[in-house]
mmCIF file of C-alpha atoms and ligand atoms in Angstrom:
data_model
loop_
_atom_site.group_PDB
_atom_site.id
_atom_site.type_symbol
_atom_site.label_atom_id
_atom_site.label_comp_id
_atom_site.label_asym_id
_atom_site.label_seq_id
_atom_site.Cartn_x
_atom_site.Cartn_y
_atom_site.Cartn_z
ATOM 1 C CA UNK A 1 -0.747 -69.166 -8.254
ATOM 2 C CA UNK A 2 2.996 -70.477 -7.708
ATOM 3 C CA UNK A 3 1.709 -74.484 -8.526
ATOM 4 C CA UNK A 4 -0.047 -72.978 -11.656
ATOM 5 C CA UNK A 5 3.029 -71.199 -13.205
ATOM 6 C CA UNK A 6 5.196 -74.323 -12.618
ATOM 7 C CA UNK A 7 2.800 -76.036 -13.997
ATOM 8 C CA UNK A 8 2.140 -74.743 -17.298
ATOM 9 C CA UNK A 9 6.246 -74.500 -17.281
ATOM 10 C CA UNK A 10 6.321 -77.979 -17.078
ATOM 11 C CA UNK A 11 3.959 -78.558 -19.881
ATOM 12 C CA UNK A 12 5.729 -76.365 -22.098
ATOM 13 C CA UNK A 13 9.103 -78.002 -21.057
ATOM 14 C CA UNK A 14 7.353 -81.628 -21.309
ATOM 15 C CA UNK A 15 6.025 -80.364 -24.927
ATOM 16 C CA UNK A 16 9.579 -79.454 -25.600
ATOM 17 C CA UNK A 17 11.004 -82.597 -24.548
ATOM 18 C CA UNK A 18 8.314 -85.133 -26.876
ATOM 19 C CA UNK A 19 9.058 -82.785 -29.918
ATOM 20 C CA UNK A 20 13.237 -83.147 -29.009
ATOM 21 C CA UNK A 21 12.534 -86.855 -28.699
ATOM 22 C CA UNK A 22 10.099 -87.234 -31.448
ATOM 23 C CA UNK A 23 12.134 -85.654 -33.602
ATOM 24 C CA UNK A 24 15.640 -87.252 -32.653
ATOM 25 C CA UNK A 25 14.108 -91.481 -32.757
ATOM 26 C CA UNK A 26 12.709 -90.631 -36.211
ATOM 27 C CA UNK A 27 14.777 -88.549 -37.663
ATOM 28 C CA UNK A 28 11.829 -85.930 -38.590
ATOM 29 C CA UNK A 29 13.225 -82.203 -38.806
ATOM 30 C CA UNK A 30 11.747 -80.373 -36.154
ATOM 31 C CA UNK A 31 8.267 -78.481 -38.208
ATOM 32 C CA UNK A 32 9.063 -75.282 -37.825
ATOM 33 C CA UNK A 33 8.775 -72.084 -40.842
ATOM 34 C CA UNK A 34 11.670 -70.418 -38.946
ATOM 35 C CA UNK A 35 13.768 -73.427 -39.663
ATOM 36 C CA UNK A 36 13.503 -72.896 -43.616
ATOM 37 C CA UNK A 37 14.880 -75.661 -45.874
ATOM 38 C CA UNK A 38 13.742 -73.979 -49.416
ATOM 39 C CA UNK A 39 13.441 -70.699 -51.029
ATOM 40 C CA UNK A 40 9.787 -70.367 -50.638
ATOM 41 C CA UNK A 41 9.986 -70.703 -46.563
ATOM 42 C CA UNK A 42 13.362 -69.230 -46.158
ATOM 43 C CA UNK A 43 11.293 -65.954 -47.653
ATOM 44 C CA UNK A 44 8.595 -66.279 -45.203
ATOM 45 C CA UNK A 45 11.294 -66.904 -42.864
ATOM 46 C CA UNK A 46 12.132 -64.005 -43.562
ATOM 47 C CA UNK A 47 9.614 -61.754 -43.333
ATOM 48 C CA UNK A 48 8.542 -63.032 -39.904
ATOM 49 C CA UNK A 49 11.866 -62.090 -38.136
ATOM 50 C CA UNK A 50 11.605 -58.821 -39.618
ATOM 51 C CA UNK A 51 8.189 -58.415 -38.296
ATOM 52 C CA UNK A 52 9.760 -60.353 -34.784
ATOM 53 C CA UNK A 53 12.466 -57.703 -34.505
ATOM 54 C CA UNK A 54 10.614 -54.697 -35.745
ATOM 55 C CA UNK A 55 7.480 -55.487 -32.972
ATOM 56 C CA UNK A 56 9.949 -56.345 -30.479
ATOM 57 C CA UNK A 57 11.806 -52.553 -30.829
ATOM 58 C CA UNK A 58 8.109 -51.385 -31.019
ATOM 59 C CA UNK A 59 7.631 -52.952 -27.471
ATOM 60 C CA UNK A 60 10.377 -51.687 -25.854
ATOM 61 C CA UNK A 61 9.997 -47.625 -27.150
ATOM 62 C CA UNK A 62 6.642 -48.493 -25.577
ATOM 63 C CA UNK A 63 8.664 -49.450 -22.249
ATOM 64 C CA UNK A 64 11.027 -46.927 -21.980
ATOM 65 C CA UNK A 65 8.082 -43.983 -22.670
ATOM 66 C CA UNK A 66 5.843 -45.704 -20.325
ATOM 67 C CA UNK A 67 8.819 -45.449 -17.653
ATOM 68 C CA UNK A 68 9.755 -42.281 -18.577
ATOM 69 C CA UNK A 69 5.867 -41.100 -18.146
ATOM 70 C CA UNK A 70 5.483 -42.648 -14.806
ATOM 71 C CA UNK A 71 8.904 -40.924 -13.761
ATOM 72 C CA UNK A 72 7.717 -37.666 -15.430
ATOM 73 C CA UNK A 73 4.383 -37.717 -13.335
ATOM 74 C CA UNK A 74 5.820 -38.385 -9.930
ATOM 75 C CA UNK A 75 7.807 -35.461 -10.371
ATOM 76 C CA UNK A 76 5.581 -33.096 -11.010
ATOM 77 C CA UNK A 77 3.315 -34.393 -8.317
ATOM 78 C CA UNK A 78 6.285 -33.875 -5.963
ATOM 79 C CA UNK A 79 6.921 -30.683 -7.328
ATOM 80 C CA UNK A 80 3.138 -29.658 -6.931
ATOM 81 C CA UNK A 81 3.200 -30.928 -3.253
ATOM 82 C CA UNK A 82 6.460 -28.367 -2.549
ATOM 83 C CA UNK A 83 4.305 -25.581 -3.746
ATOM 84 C CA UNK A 84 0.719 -26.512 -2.823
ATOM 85 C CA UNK A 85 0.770 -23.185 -1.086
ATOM 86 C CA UNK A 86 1.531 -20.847 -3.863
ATOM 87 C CA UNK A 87 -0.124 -19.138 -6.696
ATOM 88 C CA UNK A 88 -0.729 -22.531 -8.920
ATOM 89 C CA UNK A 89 2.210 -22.256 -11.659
ATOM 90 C CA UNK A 90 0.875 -25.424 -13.320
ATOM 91 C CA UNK A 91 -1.937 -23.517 -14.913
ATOM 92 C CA UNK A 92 0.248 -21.426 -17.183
ATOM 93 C CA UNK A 93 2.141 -24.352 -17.894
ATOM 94 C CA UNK A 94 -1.101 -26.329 -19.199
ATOM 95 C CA UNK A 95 -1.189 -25.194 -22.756
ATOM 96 C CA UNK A 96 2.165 -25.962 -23.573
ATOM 97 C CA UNK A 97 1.819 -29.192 -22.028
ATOM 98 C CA UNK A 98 -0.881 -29.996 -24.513
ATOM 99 C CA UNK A 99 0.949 -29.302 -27.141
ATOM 100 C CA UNK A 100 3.346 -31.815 -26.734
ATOM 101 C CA UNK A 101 0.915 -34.158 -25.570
ATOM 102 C CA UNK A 102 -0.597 -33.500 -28.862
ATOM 103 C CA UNK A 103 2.851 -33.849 -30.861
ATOM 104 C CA UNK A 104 3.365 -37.197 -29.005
ATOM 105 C CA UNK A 105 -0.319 -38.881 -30.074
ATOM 106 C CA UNK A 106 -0.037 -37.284 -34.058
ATOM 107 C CA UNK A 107 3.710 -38.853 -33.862
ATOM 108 C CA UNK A 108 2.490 -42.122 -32.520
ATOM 109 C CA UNK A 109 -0.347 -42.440 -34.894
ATOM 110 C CA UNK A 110 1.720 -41.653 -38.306
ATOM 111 C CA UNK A 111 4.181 -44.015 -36.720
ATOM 112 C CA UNK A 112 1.628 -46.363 -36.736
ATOM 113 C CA UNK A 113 0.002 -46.160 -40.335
ATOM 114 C CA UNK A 114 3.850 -45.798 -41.635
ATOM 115 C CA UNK A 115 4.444 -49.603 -40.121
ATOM 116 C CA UNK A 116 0.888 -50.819 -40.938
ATOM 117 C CA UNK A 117 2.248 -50.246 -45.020
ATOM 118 C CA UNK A 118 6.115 -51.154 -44.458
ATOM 119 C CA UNK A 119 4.291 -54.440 -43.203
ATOM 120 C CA UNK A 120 2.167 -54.351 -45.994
ATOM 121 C CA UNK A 121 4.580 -53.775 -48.641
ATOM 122 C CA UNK A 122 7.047 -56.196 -47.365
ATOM 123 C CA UNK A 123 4.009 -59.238 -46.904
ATOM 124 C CA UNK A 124 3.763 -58.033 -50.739
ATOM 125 C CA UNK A 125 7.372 -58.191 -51.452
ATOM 126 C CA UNK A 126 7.519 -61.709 -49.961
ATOM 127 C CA UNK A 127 4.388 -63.162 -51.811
ATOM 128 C CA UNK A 128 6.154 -61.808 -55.198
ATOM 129 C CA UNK A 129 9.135 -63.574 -53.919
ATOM 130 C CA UNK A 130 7.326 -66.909 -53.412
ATOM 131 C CA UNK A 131 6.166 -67.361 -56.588
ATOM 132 C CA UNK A 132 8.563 -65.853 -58.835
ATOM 133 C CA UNK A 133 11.603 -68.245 -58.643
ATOM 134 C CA UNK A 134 10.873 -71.592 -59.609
ATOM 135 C CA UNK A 135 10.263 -72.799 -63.238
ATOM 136 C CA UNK A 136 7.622 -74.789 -63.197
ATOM 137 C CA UNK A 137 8.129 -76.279 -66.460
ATOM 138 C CA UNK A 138 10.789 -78.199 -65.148
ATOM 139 C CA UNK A 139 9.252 -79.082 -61.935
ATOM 140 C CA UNK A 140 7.623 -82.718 -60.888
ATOM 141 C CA UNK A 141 4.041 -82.668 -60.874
ATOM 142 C CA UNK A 142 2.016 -84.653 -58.280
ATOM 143 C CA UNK A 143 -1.649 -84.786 -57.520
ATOM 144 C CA UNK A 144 -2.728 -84.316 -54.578
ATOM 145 C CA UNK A 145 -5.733 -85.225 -53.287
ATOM 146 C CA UNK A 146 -6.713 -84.744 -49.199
ATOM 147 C CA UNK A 147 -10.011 -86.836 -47.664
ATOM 148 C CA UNK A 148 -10.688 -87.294 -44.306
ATOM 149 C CA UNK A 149 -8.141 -87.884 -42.752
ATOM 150 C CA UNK A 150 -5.461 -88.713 -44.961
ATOM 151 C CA UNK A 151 -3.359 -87.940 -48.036
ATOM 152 C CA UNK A 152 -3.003 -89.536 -51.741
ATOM 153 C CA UNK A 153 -0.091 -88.378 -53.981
ATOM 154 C CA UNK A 154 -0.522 -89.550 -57.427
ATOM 155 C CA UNK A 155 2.959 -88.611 -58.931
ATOM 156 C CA UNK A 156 2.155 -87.982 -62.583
ATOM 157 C CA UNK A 157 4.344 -88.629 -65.566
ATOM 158 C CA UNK A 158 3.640 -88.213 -69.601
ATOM 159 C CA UNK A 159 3.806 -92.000 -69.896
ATOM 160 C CA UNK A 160 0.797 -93.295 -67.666
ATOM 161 C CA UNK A 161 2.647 -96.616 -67.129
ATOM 162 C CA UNK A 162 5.071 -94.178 -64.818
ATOM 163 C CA UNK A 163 2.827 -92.701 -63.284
ATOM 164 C CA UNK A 164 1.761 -94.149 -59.494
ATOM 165 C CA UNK A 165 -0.245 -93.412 -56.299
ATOM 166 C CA UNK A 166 1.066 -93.651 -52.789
ATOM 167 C CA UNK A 167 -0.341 -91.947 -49.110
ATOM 168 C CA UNK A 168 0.637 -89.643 -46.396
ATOM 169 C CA UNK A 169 4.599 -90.144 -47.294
ATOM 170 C CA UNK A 170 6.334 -89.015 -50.679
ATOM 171 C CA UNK A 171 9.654 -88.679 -51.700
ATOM 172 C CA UNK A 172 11.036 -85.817 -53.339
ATOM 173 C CA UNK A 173 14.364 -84.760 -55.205
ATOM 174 C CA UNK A 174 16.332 -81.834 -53.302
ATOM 175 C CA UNK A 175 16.775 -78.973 -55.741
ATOM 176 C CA UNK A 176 13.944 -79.699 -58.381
ATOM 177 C CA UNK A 177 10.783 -77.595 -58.224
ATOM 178 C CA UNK A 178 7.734 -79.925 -57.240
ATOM 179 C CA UNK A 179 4.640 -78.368 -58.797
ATOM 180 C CA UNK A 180 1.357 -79.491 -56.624
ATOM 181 C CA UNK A 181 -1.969 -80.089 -57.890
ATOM 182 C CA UNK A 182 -4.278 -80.644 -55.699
ATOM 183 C CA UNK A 183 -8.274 -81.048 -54.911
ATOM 184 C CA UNK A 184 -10.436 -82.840 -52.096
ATOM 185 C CA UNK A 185 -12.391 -85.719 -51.531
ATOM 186 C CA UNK A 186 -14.864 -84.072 -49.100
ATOM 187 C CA UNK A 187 -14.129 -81.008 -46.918
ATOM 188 C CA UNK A 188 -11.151 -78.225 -47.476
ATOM 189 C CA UNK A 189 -7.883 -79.026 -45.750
ATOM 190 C CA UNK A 190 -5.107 -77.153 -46.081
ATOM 191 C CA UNK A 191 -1.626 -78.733 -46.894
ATOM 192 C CA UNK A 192 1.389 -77.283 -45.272
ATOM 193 C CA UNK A 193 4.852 -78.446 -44.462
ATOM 194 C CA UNK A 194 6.364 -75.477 -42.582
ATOM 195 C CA UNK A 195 10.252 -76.180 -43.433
ATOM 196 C CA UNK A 196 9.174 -76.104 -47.409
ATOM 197 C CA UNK A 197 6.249 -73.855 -47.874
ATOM 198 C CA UNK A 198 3.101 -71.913 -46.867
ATOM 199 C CA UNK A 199 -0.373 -73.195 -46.476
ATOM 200 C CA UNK A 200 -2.565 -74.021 -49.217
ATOM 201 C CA UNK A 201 -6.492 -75.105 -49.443
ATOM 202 C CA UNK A 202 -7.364 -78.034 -51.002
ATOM 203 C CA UNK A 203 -11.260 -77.044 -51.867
ATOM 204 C CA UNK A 204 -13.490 -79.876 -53.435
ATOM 205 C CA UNK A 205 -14.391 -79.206 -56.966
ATOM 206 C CA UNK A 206 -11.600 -76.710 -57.018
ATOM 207 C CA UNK A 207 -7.968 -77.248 -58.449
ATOM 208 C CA UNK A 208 -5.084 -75.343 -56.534
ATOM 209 C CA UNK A 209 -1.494 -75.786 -57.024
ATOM 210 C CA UNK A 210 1.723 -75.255 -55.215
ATOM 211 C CA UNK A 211 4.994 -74.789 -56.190
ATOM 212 C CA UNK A 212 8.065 -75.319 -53.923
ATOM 213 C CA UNK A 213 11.349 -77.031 -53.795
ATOM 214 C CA UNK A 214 13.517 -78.077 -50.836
ATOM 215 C CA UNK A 215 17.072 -77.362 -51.130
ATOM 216 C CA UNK A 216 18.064 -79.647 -48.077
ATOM 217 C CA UNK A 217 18.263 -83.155 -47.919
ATOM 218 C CA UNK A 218 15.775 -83.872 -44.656
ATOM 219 C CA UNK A 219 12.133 -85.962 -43.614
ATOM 220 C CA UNK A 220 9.932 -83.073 -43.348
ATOM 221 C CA UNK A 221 6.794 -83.144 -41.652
ATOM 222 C CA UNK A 222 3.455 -81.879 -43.021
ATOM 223 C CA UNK A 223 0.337 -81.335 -41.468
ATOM 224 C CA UNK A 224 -3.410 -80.513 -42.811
ATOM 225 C CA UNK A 225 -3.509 -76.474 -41.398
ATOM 226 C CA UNK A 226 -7.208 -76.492 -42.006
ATOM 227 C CA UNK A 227 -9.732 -77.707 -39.547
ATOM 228 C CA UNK A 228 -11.459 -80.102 -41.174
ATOM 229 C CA UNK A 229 -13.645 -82.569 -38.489
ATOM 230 C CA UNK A 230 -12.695 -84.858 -35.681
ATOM 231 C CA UNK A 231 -9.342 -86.009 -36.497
ATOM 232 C CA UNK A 232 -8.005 -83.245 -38.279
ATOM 233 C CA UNK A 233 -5.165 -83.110 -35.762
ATOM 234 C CA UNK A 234 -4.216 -86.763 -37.018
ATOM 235 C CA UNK A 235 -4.006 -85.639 -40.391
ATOM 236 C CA UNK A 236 -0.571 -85.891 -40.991
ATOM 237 C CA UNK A 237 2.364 -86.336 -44.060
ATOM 238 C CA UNK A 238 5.598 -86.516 -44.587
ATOM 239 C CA UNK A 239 8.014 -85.250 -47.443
ATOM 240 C CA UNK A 240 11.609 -86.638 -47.709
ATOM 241 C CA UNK A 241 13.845 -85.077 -49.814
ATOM 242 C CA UNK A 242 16.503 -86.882 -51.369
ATOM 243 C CA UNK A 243 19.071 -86.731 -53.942
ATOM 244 C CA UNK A 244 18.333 -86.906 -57.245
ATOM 245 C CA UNK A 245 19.857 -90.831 -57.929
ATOM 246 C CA UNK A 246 18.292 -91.567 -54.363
ATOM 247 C CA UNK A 247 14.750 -90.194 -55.502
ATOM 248 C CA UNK A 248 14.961 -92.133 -58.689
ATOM 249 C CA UNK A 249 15.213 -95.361 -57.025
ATOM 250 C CA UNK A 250 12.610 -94.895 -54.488
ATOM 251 C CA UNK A 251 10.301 -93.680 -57.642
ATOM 252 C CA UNK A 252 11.512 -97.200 -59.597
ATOM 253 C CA UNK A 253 10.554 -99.199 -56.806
ATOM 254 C CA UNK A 254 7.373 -97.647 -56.639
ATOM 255 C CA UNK A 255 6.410 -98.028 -59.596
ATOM 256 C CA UNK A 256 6.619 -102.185 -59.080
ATOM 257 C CA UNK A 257 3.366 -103.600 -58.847
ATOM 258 C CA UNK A 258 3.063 -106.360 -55.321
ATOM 259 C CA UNK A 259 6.373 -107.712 -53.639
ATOM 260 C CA UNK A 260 4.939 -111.489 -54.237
ATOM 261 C CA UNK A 261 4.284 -112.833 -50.927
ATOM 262 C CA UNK A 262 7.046 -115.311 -50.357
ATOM 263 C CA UNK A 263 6.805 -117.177 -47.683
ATOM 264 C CA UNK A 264 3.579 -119.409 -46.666
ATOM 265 C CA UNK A 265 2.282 -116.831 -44.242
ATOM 266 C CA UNK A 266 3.158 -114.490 -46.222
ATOM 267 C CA UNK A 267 0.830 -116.302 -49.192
ATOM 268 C CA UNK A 268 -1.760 -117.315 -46.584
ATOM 269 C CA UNK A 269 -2.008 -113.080 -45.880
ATOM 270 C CA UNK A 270 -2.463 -112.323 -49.273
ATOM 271 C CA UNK A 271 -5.262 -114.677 -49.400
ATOM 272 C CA UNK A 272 -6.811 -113.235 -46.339
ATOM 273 C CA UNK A 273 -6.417 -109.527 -47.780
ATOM 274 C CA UNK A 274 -8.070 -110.279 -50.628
ATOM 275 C CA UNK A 275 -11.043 -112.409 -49.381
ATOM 276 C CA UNK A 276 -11.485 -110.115 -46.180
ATOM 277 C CA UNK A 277 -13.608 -106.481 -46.161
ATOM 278 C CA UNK A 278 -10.154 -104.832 -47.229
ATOM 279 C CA UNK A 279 -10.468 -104.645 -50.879
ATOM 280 C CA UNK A 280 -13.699 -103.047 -50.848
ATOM 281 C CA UNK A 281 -11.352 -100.041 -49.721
ATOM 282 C CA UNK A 282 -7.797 -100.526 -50.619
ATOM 283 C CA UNK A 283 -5.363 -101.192 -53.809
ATOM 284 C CA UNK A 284 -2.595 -103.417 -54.260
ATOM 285 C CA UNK A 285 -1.333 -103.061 -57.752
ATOM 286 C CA UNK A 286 -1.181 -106.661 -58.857
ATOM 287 C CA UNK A 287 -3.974 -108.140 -57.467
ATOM 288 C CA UNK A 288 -7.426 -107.555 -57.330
ATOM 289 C CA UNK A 289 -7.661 -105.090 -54.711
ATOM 290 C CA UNK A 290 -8.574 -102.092 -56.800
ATOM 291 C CA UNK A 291 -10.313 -99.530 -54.652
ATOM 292 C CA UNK A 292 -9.695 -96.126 -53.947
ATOM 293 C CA UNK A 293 -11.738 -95.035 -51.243
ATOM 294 C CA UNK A 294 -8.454 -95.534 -48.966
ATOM 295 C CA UNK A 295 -4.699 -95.652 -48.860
ATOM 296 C CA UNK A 296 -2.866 -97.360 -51.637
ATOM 297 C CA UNK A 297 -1.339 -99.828 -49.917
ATOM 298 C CA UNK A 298 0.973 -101.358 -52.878
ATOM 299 C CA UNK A 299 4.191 -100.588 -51.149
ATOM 300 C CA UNK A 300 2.513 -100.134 -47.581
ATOM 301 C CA UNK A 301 5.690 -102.053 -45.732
ATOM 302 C CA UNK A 302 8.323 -99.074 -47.086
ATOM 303 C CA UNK A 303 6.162 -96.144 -45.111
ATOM 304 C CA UNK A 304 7.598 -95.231 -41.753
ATOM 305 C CA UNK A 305 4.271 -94.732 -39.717
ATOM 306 C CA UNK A 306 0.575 -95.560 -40.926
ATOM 307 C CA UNK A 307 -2.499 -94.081 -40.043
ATOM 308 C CA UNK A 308 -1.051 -90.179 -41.355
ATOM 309 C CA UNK A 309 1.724 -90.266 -39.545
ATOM 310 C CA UNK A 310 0.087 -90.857 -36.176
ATOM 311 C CA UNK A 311 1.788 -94.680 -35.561
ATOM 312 C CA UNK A 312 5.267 -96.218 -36.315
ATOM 313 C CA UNK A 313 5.024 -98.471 -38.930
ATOM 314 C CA UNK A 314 5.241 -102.140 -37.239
ATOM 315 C CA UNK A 315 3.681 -105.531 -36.761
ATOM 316 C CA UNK A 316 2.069 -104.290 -33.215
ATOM 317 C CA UNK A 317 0.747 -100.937 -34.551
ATOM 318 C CA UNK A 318 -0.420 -103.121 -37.519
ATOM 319 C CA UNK A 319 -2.423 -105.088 -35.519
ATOM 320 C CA UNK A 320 -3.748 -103.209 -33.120
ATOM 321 C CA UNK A 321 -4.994 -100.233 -36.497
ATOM 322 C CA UNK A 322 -6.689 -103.685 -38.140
ATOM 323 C CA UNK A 323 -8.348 -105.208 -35.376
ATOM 324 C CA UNK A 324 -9.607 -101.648 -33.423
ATOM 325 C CA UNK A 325 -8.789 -98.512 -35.803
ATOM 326 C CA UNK A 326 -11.717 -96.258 -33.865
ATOM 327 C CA UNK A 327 -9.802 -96.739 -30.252
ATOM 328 C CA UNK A 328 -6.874 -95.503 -32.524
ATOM 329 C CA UNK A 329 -8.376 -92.709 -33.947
ATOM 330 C CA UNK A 330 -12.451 -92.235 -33.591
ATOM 331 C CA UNK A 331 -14.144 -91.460 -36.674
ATOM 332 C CA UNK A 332 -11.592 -93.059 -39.507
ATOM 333 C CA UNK A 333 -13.486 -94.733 -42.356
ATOM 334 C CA UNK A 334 -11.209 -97.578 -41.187
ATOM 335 C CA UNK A 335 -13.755 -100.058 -39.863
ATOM 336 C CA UNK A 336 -13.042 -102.758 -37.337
ATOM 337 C CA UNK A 337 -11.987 -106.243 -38.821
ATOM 338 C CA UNK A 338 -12.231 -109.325 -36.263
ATOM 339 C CA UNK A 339 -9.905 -111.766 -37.550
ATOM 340 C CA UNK A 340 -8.570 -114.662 -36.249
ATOM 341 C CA UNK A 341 -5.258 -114.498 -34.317
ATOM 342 C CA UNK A 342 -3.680 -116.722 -37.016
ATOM 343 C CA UNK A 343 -5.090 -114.330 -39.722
ATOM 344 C CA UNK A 344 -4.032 -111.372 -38.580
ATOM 345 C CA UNK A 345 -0.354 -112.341 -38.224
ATOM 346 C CA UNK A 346 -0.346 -113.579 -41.572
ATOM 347 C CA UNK A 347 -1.948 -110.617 -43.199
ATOM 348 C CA UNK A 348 0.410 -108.370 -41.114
ATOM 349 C CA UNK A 349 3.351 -110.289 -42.244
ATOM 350 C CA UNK A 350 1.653 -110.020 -45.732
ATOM 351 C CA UNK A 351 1.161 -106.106 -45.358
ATOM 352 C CA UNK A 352 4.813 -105.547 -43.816
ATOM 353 C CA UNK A 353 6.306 -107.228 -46.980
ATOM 354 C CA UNK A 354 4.651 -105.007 -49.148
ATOM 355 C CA UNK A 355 7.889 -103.205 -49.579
HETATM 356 CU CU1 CUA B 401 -7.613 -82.099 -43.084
HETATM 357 CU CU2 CUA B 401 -7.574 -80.679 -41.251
#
C-alpha cells in the first residue's frame, strides 16, 4: 500500500519535473488555462477559480456538518446509555427531531439547485464574454486545416501573392485579434491552446472559426483536444506571439519562396528531394515539389521541432523521422525512405537550410 502511494507520488513529481524541464530548454510556456495570456482564457480563467473556490467552501460545510453529525450522534448515544433504564425520553423528542432533519435536506437541496444556476449563469456570462470583445474586422485571418496528425495554417491576405502555408508552428502578433477558420482533412480534431483560448472542432465538410488574441509575448503550446486515432496524442502546435515589427518579419520571410541551396551538398539534397518519393507529398515553393497531402516544408529549417511538435528540430531527429518515421510515431502517412548514407546527409543539410 505504502510502495504504491510513493509510487504514484513519484510519477506525479517525475511528470512535474519533464514539464519544468520541457518547458525551461525550450522556452514553451507551461499549457495551462489557469495561466491565461489573452482575454478569451483569462475569462475562462476565471470562471474556473470561481467554480475552484466556490466547490472547495462547498466541501468543507460538508466537513464541518459531517463532524458535527458524528459528534451530535455519540452524544446522544451516551446520553441514551445514562438512561437506558428510564421511561424512553427520546420518543417525545422524535418529531421534533424530524423536523429539523427535514429543514436540513429542503435547505440542502435549494442550496443545491441555487448553485446548479449561479454556475449556469456565470458559464453563460463567460461564453458572452468570450466572444464579445474582439473586432474581428481587424483581426488576421488564417485557415486552418487539421489531418491526421498534423496542422496546416494557410495565413490569408486580400492579395493572394501574400498569402502562404506553413505547419504545426505559426507566428502571431501580440495584441491583434487572430480570426480562425478552420475545417478537416479526415476526422474532427479539436484545436486548443490553453494559455489563448478554448477548444474548438474542426469537423470535415464543416467551417468553424475562432477568434482570440494573446496579449503576452510567449511560445504557446497547442494540442488537438479531440481524440482523433492512434497518434492523436502527437498531434501537436505551437503559437508564438510576437510583436507587431517582429511578426512582420517572420511573415516577410515566409512569404520567400526556397533558400537556394548553396553549398554542393546542399545542391546535391535538393536534387535528391526532388527525385526521391518526397514530392509526391510535400511543397517547396520554388521548385517542383507541389503537393499537399503533407507539411509545407518551404521554410522547414526555421520550425523548432518537426513531426507536431513531438521532436527538436535537428540533423539527428531529421534523419532518424526520414529513414524510420513509423518507429517515431506508428501510423504517420510518413512512409519509410531508404536512402543512402551520403543522401540523407545531403538532403538533411538541404532540409535544415530551408530557413
Ligand atoms: Cu487530432 Cu486528436
Amino acid at each position: 500500500m505504502i510502495v504504491m502511494k510513493a509510487r504514484r507520488i513519484a510519477i506525479l513529481l517525475s511528470l512535474a519535473c519533464a514539464g519544468f524541464l520541457l518547458a525551461g530548454c525550450t522556452g514553451v510556456s507551461t499549457q495551462s488555462s489557469v495561466d491565461p495570456m489573452g482575454p478569451q482564457a483569462r475569462n475562462i480563467s476565471k470562471l474556473w477559480w470561481f467554480q475552484c473556490y466556490t466547490l472547495l467552501a462547498i466541501f468543507a460545510l460538508v466537513v464541518v456538518a459531517l463532524i458535527f453529525a458524528v459528534m451530535r450522534g455519540k452524544q446522544r448515544r451516551e446520553r441514551a446509555g445514562e438512561g437506558a433504564s428510564a421511561e424512553a425520553p427520546m420518543i417525545k423528542l422524535e418529531p421534533q427531531r424530524e423536523r429539523s432533519i427535514r429543514n436540513v435536506v429542503i435547505g440542502a437541496t435549494v442550496f443545491t439547485v441555487v448553485m446548479l444556476f449561479v454556475y449556469l449563469f456565470m458559464s453563460f456570462i463567460t461564453g458572452r464574454a468570450i466572444s464579445s470583445p474582439l473586432n474581428s474586422q481587424t483581426a488576421l485571418s488564417i485557415e486552418v486545416t487539421g489531418y491526421q496528425w498534423w496542422w496546416a495554417f494557410q495565413f490569408q491576405d486580400p492579395t493572394s501573392s501574400q498569402m502562404f502555408t506553413t505547419a504545426n508552428e505559426i507566428h502571431i502578433p501580440v495584441g491583434q485579434p487572430i480570426l480562425l477558420n478552420m475545417t478537416s482533412q479526415d476526422v474532427i480534431h479539436s484545436f486548443w491552446v490553453p494559455n489563448l483560448m478554448g477548444k474548438k472542432d474542426l469537423i470535415p465538410g464543416k467551417r468553424t472559426t475562432l477568434l482570440f488574441q494573446a496579449d503576452q509575448p510567449g511560445v504557446y503550446r497547442g494540442q488537438c483536444a479531440e481524440y482523433c486515432g492512434h497518434q492523436h496524442a502527437h498531434m501537436s502546435f505551437m503559437i508564438v506571439a510576437e510583436s507587431p515589427e517582429q511578426f512582420q518579419a517572420w511573415r516577410n520571410a515566409q512569404l520567400f519562396p526556397e533558400t537556394a541551396p548553396a553549398t554542393d551538398a546542399q545542391k546535391k539534397g535538393e536534387q535528391v528531394f526532388l527525385s526521391a518519393p518526397c514530392i509526391m507529398c510535400h511543397t517547396v515553393r520554388g521548385t517542383e515539389a507541389a503537393s499537399r497531402l503533407g507539411p509545407d516544408l518551404t521554410h522547414v529549417g526555421s520550425r523548432t521541432t518537426i513531426a507536431a511538435g513531438i521532436l527538436r528540430n535537428n540533423r539527428e531527429n531529421l534523419s532518424r523521422w526520414i529513414t524510420d518515421p513509423q518507429s517515431i510515431k506508428p501510423g504517420t502517412r510518413m512512409p519509410a525512405n531508404k536512402l543512402s548514407q551520403d543522401d540523407l546527409a545531403a538532403l538533411v543539410e538541404y532540409l535544415g537550410n530551408l530557413k
